[in-house]
Short mmCIF file of C-alpha atoms and ligand atoms in Angstrom, two decimals:
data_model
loop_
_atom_site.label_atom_id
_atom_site.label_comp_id
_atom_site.label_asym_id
_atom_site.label_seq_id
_atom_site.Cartn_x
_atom_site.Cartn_y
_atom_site.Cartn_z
CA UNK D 1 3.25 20.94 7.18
CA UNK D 2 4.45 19.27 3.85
CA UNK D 3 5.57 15.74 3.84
CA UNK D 4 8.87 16.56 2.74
CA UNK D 5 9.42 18.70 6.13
CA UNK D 6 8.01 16.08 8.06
CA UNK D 7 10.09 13.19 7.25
CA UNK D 8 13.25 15.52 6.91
CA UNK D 9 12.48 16.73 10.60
CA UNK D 10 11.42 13.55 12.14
CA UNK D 11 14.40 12.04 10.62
CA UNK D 12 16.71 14.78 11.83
CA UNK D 13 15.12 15.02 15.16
CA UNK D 14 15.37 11.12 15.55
CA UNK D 15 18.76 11.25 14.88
CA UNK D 16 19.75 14.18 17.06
CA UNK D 17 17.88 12.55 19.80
CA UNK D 18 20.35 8.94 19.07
CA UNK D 19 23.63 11.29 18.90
CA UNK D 20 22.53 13.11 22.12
CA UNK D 21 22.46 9.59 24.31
CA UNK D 22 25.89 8.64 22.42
CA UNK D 23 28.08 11.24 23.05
CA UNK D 24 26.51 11.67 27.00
CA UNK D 25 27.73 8.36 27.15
CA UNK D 26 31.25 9.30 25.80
CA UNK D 27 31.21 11.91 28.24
CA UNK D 28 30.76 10.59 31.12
CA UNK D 29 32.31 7.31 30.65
CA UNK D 30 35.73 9.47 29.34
CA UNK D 31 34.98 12.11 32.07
CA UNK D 32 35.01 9.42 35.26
CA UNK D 33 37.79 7.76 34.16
CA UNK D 34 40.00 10.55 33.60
CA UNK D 35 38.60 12.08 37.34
CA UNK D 36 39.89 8.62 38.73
CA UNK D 37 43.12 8.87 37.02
CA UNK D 38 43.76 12.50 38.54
CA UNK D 39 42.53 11.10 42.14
CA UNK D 40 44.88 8.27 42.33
CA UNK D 41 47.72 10.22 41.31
CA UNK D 42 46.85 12.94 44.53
CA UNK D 43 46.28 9.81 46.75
CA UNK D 44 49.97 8.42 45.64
CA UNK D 45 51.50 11.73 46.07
CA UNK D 46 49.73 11.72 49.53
CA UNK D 47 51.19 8.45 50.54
CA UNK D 48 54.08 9.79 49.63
CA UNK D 49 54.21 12.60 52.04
CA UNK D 50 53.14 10.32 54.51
CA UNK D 51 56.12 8.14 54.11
CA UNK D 52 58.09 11.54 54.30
CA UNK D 53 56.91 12.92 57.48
CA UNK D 54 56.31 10.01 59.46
CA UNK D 55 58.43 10.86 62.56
CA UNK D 56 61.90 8.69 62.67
CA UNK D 57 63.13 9.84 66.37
CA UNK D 58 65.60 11.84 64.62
CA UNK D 59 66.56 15.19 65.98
CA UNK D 60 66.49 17.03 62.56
CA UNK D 61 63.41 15.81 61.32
CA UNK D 62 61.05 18.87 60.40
CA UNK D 63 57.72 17.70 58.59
CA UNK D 64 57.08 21.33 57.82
CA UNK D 65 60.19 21.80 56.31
CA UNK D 66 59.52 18.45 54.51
CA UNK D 67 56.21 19.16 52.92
CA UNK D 68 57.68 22.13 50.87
CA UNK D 69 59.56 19.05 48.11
CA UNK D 70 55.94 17.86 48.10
CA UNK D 71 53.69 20.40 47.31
CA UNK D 72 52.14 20.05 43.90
CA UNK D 73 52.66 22.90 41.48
CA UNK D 74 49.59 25.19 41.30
CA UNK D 75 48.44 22.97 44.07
CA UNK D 76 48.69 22.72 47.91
CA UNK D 77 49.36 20.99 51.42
CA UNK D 78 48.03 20.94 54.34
CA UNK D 79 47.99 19.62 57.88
CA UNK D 80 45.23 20.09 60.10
CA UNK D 81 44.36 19.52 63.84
CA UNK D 82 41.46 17.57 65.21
CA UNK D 83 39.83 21.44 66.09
CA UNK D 84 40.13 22.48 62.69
CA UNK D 85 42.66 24.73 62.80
CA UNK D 86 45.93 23.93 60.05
CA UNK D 87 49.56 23.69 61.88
CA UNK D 88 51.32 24.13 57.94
CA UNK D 89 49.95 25.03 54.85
CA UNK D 90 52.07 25.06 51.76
CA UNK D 91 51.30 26.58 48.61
CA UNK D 92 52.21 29.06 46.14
CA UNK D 93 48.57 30.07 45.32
CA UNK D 94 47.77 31.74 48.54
CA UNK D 95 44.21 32.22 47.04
CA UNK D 96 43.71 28.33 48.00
CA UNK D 97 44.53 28.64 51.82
CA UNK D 98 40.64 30.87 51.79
CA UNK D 99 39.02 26.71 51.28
CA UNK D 100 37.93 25.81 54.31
CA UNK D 101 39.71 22.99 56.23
CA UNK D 102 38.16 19.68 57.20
CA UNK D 103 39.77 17.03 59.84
CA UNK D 104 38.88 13.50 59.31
CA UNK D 105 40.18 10.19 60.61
CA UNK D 106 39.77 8.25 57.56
CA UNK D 107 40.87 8.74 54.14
CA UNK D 108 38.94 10.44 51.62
CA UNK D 109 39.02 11.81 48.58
CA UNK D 110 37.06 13.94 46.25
CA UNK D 111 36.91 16.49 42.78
CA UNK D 112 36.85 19.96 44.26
CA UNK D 113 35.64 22.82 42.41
CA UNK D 114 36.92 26.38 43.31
CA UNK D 115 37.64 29.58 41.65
CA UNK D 116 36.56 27.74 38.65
CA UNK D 117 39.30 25.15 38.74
CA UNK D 118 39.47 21.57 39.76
CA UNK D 119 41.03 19.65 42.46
CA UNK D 120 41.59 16.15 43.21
CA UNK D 121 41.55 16.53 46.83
CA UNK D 122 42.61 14.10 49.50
CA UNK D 123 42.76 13.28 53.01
CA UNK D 124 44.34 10.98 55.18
CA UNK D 125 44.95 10.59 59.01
CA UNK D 126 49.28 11.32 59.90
CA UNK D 127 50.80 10.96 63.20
CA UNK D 128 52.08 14.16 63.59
CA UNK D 129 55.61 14.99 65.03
CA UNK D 130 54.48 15.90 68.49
CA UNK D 131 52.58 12.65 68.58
CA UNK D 132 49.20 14.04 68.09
CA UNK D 133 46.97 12.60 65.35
CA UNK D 134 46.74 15.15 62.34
CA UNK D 135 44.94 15.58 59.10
CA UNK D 136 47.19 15.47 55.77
CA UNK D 137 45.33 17.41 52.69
CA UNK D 138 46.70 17.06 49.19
CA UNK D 139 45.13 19.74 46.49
CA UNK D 140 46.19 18.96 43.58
CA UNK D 141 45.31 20.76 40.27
CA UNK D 142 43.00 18.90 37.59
CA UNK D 143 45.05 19.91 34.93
CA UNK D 144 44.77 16.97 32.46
CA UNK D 145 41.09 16.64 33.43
CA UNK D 146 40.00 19.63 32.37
CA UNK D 147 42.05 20.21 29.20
CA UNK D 148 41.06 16.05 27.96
CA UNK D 149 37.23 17.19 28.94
CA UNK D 150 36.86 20.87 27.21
CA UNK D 151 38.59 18.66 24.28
CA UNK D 152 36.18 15.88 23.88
CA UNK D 153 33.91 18.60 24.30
CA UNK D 154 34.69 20.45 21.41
CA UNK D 155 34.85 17.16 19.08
CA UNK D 156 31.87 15.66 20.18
CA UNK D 157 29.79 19.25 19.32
CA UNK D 158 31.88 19.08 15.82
CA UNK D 159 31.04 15.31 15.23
CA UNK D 160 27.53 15.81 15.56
CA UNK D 161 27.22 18.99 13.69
CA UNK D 162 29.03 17.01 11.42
CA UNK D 163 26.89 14.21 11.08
CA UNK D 164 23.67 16.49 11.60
CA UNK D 165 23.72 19.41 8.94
CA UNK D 166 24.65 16.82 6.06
CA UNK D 167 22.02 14.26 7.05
CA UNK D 168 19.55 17.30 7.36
CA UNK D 169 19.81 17.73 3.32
CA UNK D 170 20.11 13.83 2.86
CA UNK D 171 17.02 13.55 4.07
CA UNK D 172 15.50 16.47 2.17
CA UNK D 173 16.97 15.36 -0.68
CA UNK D 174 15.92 11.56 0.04
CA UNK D 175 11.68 12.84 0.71
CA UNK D 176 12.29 15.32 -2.59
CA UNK D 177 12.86 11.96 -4.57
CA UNK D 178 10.33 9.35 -3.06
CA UNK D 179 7.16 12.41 -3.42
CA UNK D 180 8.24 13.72 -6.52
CA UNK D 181 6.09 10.66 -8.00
CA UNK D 182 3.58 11.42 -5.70
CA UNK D 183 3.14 15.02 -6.29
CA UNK D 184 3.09 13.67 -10.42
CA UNK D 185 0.11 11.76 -9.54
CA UNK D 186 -1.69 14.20 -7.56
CA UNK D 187 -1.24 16.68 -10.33
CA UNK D 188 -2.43 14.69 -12.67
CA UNK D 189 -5.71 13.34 -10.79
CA UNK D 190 -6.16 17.36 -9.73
CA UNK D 191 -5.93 17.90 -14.24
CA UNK D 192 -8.49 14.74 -14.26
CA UNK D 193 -10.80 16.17 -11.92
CA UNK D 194 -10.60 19.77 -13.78
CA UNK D 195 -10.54 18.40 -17.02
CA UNK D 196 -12.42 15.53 -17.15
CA UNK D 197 -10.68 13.84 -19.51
CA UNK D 198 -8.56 10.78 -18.56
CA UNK D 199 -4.74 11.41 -18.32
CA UNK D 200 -1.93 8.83 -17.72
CA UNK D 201 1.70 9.51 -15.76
CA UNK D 202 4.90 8.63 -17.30
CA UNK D 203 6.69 5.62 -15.76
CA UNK D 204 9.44 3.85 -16.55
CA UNK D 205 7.59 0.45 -17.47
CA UNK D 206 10.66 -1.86 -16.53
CA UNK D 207 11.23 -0.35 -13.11
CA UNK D 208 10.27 -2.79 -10.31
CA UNK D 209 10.35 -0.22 -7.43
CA UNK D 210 7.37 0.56 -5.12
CA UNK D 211 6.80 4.38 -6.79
CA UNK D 212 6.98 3.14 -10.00
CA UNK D 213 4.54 0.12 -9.58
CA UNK D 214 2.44 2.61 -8.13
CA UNK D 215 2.33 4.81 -11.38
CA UNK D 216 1.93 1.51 -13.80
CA UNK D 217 -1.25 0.77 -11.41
CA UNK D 218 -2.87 3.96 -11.62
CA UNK D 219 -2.24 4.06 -15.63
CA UNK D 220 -3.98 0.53 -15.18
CA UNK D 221 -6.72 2.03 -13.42
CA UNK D 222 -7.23 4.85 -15.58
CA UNK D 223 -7.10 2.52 -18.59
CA UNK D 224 -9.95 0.22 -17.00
CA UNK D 225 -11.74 3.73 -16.43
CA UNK D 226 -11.57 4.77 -20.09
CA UNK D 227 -12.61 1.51 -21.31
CA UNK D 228 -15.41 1.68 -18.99
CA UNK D 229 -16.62 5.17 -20.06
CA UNK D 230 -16.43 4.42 -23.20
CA UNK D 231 -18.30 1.17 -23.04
CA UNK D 232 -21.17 2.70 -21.48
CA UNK D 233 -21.09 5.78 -23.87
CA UNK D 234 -21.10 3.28 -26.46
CA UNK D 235 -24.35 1.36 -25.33
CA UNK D 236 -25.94 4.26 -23.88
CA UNK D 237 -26.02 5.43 -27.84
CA UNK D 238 -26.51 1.85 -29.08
CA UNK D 239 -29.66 1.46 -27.16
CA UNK D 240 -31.12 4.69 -27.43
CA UNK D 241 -30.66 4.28 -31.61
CA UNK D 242 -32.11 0.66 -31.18
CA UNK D 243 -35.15 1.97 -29.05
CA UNK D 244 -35.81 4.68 -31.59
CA UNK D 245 -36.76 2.38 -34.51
CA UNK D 246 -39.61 0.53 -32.34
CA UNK D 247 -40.74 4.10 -30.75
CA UNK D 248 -40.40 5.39 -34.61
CA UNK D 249 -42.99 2.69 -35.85
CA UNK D 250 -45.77 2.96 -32.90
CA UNK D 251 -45.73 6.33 -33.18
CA UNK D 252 -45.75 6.46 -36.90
CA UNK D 253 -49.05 3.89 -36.54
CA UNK D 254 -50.34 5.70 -33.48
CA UNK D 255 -50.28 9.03 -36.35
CA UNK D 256 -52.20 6.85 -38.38
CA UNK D 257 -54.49 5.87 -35.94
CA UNK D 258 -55.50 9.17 -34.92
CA UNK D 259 -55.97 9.96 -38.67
CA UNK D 260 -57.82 7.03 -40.07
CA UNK D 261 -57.94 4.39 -37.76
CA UNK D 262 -61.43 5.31 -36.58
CA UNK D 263 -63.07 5.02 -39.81
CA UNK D 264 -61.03 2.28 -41.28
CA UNK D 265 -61.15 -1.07 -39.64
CA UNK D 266 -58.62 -2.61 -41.21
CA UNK D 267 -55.62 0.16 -40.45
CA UNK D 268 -56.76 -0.01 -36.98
CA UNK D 269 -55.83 -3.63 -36.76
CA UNK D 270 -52.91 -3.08 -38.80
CA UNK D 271 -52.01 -0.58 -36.41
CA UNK D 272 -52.98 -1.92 -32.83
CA UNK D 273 -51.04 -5.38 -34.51
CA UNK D 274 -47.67 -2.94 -34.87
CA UNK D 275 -47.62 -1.23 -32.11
CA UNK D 276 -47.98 -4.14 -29.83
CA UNK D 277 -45.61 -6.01 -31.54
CA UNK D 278 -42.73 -3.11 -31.15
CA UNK D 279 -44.12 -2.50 -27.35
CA UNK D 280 -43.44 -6.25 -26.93
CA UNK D 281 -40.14 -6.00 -28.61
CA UNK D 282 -38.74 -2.92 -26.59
CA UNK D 283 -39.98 -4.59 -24.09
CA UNK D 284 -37.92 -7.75 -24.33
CA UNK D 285 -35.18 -5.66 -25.30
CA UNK D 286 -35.06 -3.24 -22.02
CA UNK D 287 -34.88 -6.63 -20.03
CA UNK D 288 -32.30 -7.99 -22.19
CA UNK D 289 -30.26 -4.63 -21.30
CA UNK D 290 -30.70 -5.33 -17.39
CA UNK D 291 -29.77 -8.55 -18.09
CA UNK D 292 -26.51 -7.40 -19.54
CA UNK D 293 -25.75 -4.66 -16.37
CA UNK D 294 -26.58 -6.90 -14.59
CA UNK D 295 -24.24 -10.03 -15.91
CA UNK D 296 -21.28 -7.74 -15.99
CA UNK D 297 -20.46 -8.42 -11.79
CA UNK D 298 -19.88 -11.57 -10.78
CA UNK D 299 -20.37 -10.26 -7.18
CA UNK D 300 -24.13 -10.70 -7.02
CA UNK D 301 -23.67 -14.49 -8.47
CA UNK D 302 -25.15 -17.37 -6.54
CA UNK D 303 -22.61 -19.89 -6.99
CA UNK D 304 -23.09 -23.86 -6.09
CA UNK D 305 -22.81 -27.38 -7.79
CA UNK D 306 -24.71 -27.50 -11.00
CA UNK D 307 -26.10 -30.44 -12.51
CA UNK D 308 -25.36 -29.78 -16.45
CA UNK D 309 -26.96 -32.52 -17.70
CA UNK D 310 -30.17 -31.81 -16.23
CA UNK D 311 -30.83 -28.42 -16.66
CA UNK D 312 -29.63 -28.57 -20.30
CA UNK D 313 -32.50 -31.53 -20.47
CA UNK D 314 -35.29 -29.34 -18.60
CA UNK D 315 -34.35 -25.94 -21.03
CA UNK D 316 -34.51 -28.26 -24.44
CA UNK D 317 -37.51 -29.64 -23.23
CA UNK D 318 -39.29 -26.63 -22.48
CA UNK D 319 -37.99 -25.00 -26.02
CA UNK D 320 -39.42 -27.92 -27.84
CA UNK D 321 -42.46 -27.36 -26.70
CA UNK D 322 -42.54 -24.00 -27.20
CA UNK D 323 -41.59 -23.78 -31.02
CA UNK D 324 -42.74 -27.67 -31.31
CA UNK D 325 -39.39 -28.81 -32.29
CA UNK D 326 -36.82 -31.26 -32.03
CA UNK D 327 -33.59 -30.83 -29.75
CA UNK D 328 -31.74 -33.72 -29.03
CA UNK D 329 -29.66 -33.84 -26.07
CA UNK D 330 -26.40 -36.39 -26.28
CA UNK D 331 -24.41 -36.88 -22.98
CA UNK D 332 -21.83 -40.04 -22.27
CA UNK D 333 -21.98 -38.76 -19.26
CA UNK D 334 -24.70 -39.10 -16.45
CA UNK D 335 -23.59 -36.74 -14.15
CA UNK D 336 -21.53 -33.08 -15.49
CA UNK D 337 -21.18 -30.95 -12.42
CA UNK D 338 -19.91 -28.08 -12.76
CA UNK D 339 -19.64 -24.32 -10.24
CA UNK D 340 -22.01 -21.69 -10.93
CA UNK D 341 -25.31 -19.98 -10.91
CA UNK D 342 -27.94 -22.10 -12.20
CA UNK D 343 -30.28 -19.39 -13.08
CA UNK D 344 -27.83 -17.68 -14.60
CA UNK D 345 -26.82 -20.69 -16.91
CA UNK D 346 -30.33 -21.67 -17.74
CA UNK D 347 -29.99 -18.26 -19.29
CA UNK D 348 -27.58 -19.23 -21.05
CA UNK D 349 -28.69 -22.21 -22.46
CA UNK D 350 -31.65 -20.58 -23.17
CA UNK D 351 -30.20 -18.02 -25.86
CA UNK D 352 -28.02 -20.72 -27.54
CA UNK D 353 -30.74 -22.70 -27.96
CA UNK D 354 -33.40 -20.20 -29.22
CA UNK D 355 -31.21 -18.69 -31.41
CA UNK D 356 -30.65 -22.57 -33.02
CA UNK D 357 -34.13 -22.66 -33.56
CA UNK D 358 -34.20 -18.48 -34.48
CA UNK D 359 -32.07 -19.11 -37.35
CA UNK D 360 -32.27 -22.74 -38.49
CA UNK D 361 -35.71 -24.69 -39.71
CA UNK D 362 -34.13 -28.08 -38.47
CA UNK D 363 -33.84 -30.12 -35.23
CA UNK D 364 -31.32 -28.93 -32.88
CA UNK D 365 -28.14 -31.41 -31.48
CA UNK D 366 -27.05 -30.44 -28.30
CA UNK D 367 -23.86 -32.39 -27.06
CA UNK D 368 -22.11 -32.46 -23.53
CA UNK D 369 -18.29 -33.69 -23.03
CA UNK D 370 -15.60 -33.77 -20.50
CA UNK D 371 -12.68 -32.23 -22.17
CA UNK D 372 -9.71 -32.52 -19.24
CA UNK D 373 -10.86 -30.13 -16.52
CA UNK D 374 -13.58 -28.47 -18.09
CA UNK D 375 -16.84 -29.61 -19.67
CA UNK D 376 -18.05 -28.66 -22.70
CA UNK D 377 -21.45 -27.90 -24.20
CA UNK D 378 -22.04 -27.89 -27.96
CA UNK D 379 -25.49 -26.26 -29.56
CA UNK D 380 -25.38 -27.10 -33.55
CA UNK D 381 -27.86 -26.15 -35.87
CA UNK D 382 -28.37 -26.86 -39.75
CA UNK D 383 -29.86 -23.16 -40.61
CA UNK D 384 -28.60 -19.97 -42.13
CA UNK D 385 -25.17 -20.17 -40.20
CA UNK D 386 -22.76 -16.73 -39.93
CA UNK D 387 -20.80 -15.48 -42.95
CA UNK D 388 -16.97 -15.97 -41.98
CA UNK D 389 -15.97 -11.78 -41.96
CA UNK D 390 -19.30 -11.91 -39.03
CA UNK D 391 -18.18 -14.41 -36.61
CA UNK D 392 -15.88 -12.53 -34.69
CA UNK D 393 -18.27 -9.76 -33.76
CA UNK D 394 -21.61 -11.70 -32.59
CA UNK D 395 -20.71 -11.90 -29.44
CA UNK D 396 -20.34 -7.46 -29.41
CA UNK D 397 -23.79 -5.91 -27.70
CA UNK D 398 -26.44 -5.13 -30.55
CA UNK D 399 -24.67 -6.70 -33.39
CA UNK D 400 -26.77 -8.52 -35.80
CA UNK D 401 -25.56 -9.84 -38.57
CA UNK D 402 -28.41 -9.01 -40.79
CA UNK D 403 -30.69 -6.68 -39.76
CA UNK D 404 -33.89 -7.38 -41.38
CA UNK D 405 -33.78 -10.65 -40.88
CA UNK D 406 -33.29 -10.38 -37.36
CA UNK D 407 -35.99 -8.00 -36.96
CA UNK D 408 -38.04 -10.92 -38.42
CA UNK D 409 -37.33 -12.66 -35.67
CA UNK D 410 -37.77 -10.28 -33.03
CA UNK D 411 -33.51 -10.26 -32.18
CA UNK D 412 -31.97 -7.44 -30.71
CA UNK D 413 -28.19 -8.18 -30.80
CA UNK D 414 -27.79 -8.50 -27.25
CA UNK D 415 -28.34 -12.51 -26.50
CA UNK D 416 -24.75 -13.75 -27.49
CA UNK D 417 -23.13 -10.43 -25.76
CA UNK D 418 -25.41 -11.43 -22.51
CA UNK D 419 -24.25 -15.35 -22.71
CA UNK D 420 -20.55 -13.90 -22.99
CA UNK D 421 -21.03 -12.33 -20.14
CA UNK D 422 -22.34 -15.04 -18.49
CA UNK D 423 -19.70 -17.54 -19.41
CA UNK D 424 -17.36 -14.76 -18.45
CA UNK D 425 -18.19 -14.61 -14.84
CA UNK D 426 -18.37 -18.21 -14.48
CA UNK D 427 -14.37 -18.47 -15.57
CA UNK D 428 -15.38 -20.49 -19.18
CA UNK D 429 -15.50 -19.70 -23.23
CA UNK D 430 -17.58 -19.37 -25.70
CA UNK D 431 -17.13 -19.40 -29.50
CA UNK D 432 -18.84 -20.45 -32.80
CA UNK D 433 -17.80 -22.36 -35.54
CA UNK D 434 -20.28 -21.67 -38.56
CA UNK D 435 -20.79 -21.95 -42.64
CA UNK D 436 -23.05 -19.94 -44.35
CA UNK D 437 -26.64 -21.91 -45.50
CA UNK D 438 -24.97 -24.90 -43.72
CA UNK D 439 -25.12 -24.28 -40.22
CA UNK D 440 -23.66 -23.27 -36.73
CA UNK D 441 -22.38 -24.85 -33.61
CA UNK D 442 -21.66 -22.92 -30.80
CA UNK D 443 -19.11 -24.21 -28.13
CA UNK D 444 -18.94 -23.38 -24.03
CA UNK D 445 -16.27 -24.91 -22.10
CA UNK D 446 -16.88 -24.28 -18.25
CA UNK D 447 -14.25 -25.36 -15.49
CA UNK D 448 -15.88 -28.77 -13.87
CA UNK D 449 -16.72 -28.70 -10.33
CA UNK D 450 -16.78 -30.43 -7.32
CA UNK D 451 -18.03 -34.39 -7.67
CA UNK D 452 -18.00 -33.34 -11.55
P1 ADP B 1 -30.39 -11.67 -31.58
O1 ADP B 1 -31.29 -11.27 -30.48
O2 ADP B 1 -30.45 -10.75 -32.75
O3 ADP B 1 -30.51 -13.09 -31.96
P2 ADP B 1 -27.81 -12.43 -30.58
O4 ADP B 1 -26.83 -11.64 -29.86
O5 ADP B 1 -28.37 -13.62 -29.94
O6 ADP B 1 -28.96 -11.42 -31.01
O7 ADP B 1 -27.15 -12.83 -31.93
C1 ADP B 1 -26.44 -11.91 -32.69
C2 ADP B 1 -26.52 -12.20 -34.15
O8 ADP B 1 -25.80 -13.40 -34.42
C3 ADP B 1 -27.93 -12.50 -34.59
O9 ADP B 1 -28.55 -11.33 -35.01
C4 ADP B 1 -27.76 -13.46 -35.72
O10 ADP B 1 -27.61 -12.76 -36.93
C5 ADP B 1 -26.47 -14.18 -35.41
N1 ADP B 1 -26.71 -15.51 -34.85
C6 ADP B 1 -26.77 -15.88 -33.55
N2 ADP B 1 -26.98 -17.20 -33.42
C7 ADP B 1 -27.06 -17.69 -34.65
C8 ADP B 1 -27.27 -19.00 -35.19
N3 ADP B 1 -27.44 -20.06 -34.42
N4 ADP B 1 -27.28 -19.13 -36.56
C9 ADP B 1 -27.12 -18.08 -37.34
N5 ADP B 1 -26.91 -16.82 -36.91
C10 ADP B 1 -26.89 -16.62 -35.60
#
């Protein structure tokens, strides 16, 4: 069953269910108090004929005669002995005297159904004219009862229909508005999933209700999708055309190899030399790639205190040795702490500071500060620097700014984009400041951390 008919009918049904206890309350509230009113006016008209008949000692006194001015239109009167059997009955519905008679001692009265027609019925204990104690019955026709009841009747069944039918449509109406949004949005995921391109729904942007924010999320979502997609086409393509010039070259020299190499000992060593160096390169670059998928979550990060200082001292020192040169580390500072993944930074500081020495001839100044909340670390270098119209796109995946030169020195674009990625998750930012032939400093401000 749709949704629509479901929340119509549950509505309807919840409401039919509320007007159903109402109106039986109506009822029978109405109904007993009008059945009271109709017995109390039989028991007054029976007290009445009490005071009537009640024997005076006078010679002319004839109850029977009496009861006649007392008998109730349409109704009747009675007198009955202790065995049952009636001494008078006076009515003009003869039909009535076929009820059977009852003799009681105490007074009593009830609502009497017969022929279809109610009766406020009552008895009550007389002395009788001969002296003999005698049962007085009073039937007295429910008129008003039954005209007030079919009446309330008849509006109650017209109030509800009343409130029923049109609340029936409300609420079709009401569902037809609140899915129509839906139904947009499943349409368009359903053209998604045939199509498999990615499609946005039209929202009003400055709405603030729920259906709306709904939409503006799922635009969102599909936007973040897109960009996704296209990311990953994107470096799909990027590193399958960077992976093609190495493969290009050893299989160019392997070619050779198979042709001359043998015989000529200096093309095989020109060769082997080649296509070890590209097999290191791709190499290098297929775990700078991981790297980079791998940087992109935060959720796998192993987050704790991090002494800045320290591990900025333990990476320089290990770089100097390795390219035997300087890096001097200034700190006014003996402790930085900051929140992150130490490995993960070590990386960091690792491509900053190889690219100093990558692309500069000089010693390398490294310098830590506290700026407010955050800490910064500087990396400046006095070698080729970045030409102005480059800057903003080192940090993009398998940009270089020139080519040749980087292949010199075995770069494959991806170090600043995997640093960004890293100073990404851990909340910071990176940029560069550079002139061309004079040299580059490269800035990360981190938030500190605790006992930082
Ligand atoms: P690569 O592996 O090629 O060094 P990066 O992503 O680390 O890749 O750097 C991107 C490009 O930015 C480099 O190719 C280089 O041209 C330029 N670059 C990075 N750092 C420096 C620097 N300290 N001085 C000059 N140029 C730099």
């Amino acid at each position: 069953m749709k949704l629509s008919h479901r929340i119509s009918l549950f509505s309807t049904f919840f409401l039919l269910i509320l007007l159903l206890l109402v109106n039986m309350s109506i009822y029978f509230v109405f109904e007993s108090q009008t059945t009271n009113a109709e017995l109390n006016r039989a028991v007054s008209r029976a007290h009445t004929i009490v005071e009537a008949i009640r024997p005076t000692g006078m010679e002319s006194h004839n109850p029977s005669e009496m009861l006649q001015a007392y008998v109730p239109g349409d109704g009747m009167v009675r007198v009955i002995r202790e065995n049952g059997r009636p001494i008078v009955s006076v009515t003009k519905e003869l039909h009535l005297n076929d009820i059977e008679t009852m003799y009681t001692n105490q007074e009593q009265m009830e609502k009497a159904n017969f022929d279809g027609s109610y009766y406020a019925v009552v008895r009550t204990p007389v002395i009788w004219s001969d002296g003999s104690i005698v049962t007085l019955e009073v039937y007295e026709p429910m008129v008003f009862y039954e005209e007030a009841v079919s009446t309330l009747q008849i509006i109650l069944i017209v109030a509800s229909l009343l409130i029923i039918v049109p609340s029936f449509f409300a609420g079709r109406a009401l569902s037809r508005f609140i899915l129509q949004p839906i139904k947009a949005l499943v349409a368009t995921m359903n053209e998604i999933r045939e199509q498999g391109t990615f499609k946005k729904i039209e929202v009003r942007e400055q709405s603030k209700d729920e259906l709306d924010q709904m939409g503006i999320s799922f635009n969102h979502m599909i936007d973040l999708l897109k960009k996704n997609f296209e990311r990953q086409q994107q470096f799909v393509s990027d590193a399958s055309h960077e992976l093609k010039t190495p493969l290009t070259v050893i299989e160019s020299y392997a070619r050779l190899l198979k042709r001359w190499g043998m015989q000529k000992p200096d093309v095989l060593e020109e060769a082997v030399e080649a296509i070890f160096s590209e097999s290191q390169r791709m190499k290098e670059m297929t775990n700078q790639m991981l790297a980079l998928a791998t940087d992109d979550s935060a959720a796998h990060s192993n987050v704790s205190p991090v002494e800045l200082k320290k591990i900025v001292e333990e990476t320089a020192h290990k770089l100097e040795v390795a390219f035997q040169r300087d890096i001097n580390v200034q700190s006014q500072w003996e402790r930085l702490v900051v929140q992150g993944d130490e490995g993960k930074l070590k990386q960091l500081l690792f491509i900053l500071l190889e690219n100093g020495l990558k692309y500069s001839d000089e010693k390398l100044d490294v310098v830590l500060a506290e700026k407010g909340e955050s800490v910064e670390i500087a990396v400046k270098d006095y070698g080729v620097g970045i030409p102005d119209e480059d800057i903003p796109r080192v940090f993009e995946r398998f940009f270089r700014v020139d080519k040749a030169r980087s292949r010199k020195t075995g770069g494959s674009g991806l170090g600043l984009a995997i640093a960004k990625g890293i100073v990404d998750v851990h909340m910071g930012d990176i940029r560069v400041e550079s002139l061309e032939g004079v040299g580059s400093t490269f800035f990360v401000t981190l938030p500190k951390g605790e006992g930082g």
